Coordinates of C-alpha atoms and ligand atoms in Angstrom, one line a residue:
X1 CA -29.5 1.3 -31.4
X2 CA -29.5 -2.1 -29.9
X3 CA -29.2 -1.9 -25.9
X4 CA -28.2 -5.8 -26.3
X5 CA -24.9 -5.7 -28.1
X6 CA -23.9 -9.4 -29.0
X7 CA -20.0 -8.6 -29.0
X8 CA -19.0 -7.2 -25.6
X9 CA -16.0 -5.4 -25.0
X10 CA -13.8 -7.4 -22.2
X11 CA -12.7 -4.5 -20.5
X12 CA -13.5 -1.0 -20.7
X13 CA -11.8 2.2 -19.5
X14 CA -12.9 5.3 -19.4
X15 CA -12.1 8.9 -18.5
X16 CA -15.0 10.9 -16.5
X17 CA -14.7 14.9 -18.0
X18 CA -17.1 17.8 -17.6
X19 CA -17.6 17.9 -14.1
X20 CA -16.6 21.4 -13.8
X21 CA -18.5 22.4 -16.9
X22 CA -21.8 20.5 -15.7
X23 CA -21.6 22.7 -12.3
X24 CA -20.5 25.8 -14.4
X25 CA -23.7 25.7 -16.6
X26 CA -25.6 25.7 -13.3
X27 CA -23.9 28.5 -11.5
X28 CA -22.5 26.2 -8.8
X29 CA -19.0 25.4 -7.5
X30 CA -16.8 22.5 -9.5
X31 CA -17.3 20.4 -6.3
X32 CA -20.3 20.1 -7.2
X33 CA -19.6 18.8 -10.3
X34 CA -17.4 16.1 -9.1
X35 CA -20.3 15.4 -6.2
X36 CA -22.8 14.8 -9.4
X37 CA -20.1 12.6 -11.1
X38 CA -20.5 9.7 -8.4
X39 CA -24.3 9.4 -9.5
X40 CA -22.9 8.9 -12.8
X41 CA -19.7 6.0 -11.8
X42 CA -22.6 4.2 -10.1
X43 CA -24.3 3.9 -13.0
X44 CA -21.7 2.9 -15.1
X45 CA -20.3 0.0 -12.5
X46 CA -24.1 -1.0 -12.8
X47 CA -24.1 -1.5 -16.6
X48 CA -20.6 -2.6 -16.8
X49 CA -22.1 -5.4 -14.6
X50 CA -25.3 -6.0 -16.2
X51 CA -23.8 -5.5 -19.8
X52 CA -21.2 -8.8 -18.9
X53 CA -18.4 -6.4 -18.7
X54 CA -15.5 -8.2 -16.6
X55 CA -13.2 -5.4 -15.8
X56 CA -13.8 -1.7 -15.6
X57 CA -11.0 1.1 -15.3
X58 CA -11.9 4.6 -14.3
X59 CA -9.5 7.6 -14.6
X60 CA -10.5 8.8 -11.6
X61 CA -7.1 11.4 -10.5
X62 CA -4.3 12.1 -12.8
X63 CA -0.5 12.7 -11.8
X64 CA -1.1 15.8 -13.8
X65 CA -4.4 16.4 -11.3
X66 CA -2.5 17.3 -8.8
X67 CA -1.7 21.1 -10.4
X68 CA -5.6 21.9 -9.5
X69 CA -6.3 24.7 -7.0
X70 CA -5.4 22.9 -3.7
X71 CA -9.3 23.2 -2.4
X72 CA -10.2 21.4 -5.2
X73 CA -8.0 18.6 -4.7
X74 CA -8.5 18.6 -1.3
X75 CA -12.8 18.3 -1.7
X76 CA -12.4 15.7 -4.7
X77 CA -9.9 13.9 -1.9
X78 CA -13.1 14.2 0.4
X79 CA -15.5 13.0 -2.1
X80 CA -13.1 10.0 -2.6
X81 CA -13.2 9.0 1.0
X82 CA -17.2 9.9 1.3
X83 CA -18.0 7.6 -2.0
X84 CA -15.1 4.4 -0.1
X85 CA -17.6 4.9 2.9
X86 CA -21.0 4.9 0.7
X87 CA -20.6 2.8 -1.6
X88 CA -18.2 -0.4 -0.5
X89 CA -21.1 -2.4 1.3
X90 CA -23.1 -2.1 -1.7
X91 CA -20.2 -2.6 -4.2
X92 CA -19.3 -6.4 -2.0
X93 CA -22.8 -7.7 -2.0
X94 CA -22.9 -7.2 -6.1
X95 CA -19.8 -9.2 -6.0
X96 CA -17.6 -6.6 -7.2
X97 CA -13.9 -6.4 -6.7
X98 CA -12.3 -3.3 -6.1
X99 CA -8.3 -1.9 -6.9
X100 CA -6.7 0.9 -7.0
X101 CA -3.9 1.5 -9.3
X102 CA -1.3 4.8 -9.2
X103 CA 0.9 6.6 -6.9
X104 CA -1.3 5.9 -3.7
X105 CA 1.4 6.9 -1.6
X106 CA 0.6 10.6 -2.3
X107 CA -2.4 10.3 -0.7
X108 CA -3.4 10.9 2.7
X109 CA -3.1 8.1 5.6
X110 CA -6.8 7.8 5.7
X111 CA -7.6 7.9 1.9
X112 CA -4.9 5.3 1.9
X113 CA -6.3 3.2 4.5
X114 CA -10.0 3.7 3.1
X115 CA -9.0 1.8 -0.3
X116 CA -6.8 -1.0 1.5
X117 CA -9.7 -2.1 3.4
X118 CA -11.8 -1.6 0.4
X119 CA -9.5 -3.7 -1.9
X120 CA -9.2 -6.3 1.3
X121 CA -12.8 -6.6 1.7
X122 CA -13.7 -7.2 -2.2
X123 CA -10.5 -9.2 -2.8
X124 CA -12.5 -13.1 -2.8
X125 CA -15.2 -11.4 -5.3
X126 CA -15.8 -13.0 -8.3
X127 CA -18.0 -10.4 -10.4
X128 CA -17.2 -6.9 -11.8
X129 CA -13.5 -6.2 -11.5
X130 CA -13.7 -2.2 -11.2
X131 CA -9.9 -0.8 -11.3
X132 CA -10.0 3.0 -10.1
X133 CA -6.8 4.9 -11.0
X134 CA -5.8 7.6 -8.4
X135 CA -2.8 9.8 -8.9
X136 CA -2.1 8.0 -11.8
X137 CA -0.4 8.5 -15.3
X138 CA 0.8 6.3 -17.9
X139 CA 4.0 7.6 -18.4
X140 CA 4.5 7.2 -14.5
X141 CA 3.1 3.9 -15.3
X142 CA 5.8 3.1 -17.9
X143 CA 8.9 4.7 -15.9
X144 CA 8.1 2.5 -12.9
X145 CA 7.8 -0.3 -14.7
X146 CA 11.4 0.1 -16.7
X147 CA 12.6 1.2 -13.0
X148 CA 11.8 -2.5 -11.9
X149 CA 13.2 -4.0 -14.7
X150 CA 16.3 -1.8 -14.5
X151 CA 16.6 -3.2 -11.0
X152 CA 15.5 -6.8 -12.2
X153 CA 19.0 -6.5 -14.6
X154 CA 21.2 -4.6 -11.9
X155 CA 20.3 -7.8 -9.4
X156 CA 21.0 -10.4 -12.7
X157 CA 17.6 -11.3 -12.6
X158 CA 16.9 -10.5 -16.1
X159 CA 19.2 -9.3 -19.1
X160 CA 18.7 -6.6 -21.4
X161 CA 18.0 -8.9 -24.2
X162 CA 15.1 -10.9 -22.1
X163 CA 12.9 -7.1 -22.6
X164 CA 10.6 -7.7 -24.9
X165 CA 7.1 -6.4 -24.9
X166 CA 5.3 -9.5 -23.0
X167 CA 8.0 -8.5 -20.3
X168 CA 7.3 -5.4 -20.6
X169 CA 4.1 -5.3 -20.1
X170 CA 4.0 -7.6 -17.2
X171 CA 5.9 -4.9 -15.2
X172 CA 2.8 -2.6 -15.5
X173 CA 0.6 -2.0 -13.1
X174 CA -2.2 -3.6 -15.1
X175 CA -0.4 -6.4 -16.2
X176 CA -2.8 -9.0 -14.8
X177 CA -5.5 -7.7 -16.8
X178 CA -6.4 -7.7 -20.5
X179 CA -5.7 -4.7 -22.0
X180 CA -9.3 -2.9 -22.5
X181 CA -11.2 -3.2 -25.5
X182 CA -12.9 0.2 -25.3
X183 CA -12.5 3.5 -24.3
X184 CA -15.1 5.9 -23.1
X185 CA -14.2 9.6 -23.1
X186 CA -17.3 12.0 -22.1
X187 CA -16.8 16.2 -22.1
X188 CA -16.3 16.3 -25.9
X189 CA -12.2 16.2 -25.8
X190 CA -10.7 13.8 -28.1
X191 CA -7.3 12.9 -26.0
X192 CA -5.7 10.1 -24.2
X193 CA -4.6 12.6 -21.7
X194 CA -2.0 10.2 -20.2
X195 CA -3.9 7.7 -19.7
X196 CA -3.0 4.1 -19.9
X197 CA -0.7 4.9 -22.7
X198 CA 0.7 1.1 -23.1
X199 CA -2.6 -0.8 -22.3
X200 CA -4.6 1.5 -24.5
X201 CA -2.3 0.8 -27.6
X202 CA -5.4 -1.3 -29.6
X203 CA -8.4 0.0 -28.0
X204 CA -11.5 1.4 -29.6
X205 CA -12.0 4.8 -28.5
X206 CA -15.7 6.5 -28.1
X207 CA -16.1 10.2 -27.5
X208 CA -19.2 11.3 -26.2
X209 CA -20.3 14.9 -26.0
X210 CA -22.0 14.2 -22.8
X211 CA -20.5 15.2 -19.3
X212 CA -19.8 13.0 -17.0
X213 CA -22.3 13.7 -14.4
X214 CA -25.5 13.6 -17.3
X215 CA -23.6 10.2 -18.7
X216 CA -25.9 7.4 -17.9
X217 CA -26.3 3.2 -18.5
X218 CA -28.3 4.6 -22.4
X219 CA -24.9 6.6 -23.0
X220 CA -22.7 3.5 -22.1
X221 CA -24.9 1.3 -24.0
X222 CA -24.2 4.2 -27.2
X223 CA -20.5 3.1 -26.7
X224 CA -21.1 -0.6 -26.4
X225 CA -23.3 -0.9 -29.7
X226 CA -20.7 1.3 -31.6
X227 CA -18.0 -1.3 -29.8
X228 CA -20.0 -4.2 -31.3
X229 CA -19.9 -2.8 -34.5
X230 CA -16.0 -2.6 -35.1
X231 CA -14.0 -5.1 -36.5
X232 CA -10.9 -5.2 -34.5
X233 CA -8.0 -6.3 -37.0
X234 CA -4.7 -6.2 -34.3
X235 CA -2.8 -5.2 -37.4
X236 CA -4.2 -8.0 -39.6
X237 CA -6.5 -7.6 -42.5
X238 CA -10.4 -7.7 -42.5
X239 CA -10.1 -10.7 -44.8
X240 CA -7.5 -12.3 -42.9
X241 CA -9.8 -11.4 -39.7
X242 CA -12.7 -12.9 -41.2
X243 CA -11.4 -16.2 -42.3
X244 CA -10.5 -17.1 -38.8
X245 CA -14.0 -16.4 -38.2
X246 CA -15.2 -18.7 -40.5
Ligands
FPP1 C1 -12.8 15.5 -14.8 O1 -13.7 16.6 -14.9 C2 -13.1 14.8 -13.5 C3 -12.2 14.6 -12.5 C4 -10.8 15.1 -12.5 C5 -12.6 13.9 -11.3 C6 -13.5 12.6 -11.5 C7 -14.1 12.3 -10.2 C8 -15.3 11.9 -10.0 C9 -16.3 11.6 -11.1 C10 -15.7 11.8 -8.6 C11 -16.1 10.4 -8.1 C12 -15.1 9.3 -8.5 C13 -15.1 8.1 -7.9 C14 -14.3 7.0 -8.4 C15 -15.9 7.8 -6.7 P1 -13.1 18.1 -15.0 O2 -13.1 18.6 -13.6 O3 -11.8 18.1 -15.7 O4 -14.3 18.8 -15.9 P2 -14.1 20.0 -16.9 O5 -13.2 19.5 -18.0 O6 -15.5 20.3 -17.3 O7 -13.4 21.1 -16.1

């Protein structure tokens, strides 16, 4: 398969699963697993960059993540704040800019104050825009974004009638961005698991076998070339598709 693909994908998401099962197969402790997984986001912010990826989105925390044993959350809370300190210098002089999306208020004060100064730092960047989502969900996603809109139409701001789906869609967290092209899944599921439900309504999805902490820039360039391969028809058909190419 061609490590060059010639149509890249704009924006790519993905969700990082296996970590406990990578440790599991060794014996060791799912922290460990999660500790192995930052090898693998590291390479994947690397070929995202290299590849001419402009904006990355990793499901790094779900709302639903929070039901884990609390010493679990709590190290994968560490590891967070371990990875802010680690890897931010390196992530600014590759011209990387870095945001957070999700509840962040759950989090602890210096978690919290970790990404600001992160996001602060990398705000001016002009490379790589890498969105990590932390206690996030996209159905929390969607309720907060009718809850400002309901308040939008309360204040007379807005009316009922002015919701359409480019309104809509501006309320969302990710409303800035282009919806992604491509979604990576490793660990073998095939589910959205609340991801960004809205965003993700036209994306290509990949599902690799591979768990997160073996995935690697050749697995991301496996995605990429079956990406490049897909004729993306947005509800048209192929004809239709390929005499606007023409
Ligand atoms: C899912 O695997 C993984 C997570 C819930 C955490 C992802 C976190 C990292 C990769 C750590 C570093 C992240 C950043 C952004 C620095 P799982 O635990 O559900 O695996 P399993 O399905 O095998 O149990």
């Amino acid at each position: 398969m061609s490590s060059e693909p010639t149509n890249v994908p704009t924006h790519v998401a993905v969700i990082m699963d296996g970590n406990g099962r990578w440790a599991r197969a060794r014996g060791k402790a799912r922290h460990a697993g999660h500790r192995a997984g930052v090898k693998s986001v590291r390479a994947t912010v690397e070929a995202a960059a290299e590849r001419g990826v402009s904006y990355l989105t990793l499901f790094a925390f779900s709302s639903e993540n929070w039901k884990r044993p609390e010493e679990e959350v709590s190290s994968l809370m560490g590891l967070f704040v371990e990875a802010l300190r680690r890897e931010v210098a390196e992530l600014h002089r590759n011209n990387v800019r870095l945001r957070f999306v999700g509840a962040l208020e759950q989090l602890g004060g210096g978690l919290q104050q970790k990404m600001a100064e992160a996001q602060q730092k990398t705000a001016g960047n002009t490379g790589l825009f890498l969105n990590v989502a932390v206690a996030f969900g996209g159905r929390w996603d969607i309720v907060e974004a009718a809850q400002s809109l309901a308040r939008r139409a309360v204040a007379g701001e807005i009316s009922a009638a002015d919701i359409d789906e480019e309104v809509f869609a501006g309320a969302l967290r990710l409303a800035d961005i282009p919806d992604p092209d491509l979604l990576i899944r490793t660990g073998g599921e095939r589910r959205i698991s609340n991801f960004l439900l809205w965003n993700l309504a036209y994306a290509e999805l990949w599902f690799s076998e591979v768990l997160w902490p073996d995935f690697d820039k050749s697995d991301f360039d496996m995605a990429l070339a079956y990406y490049a391969g897909k004729q993306r028809r947005f509800g048209h058909t192929g004809d239709q598709v390929e005499a606007v190419k023409c």
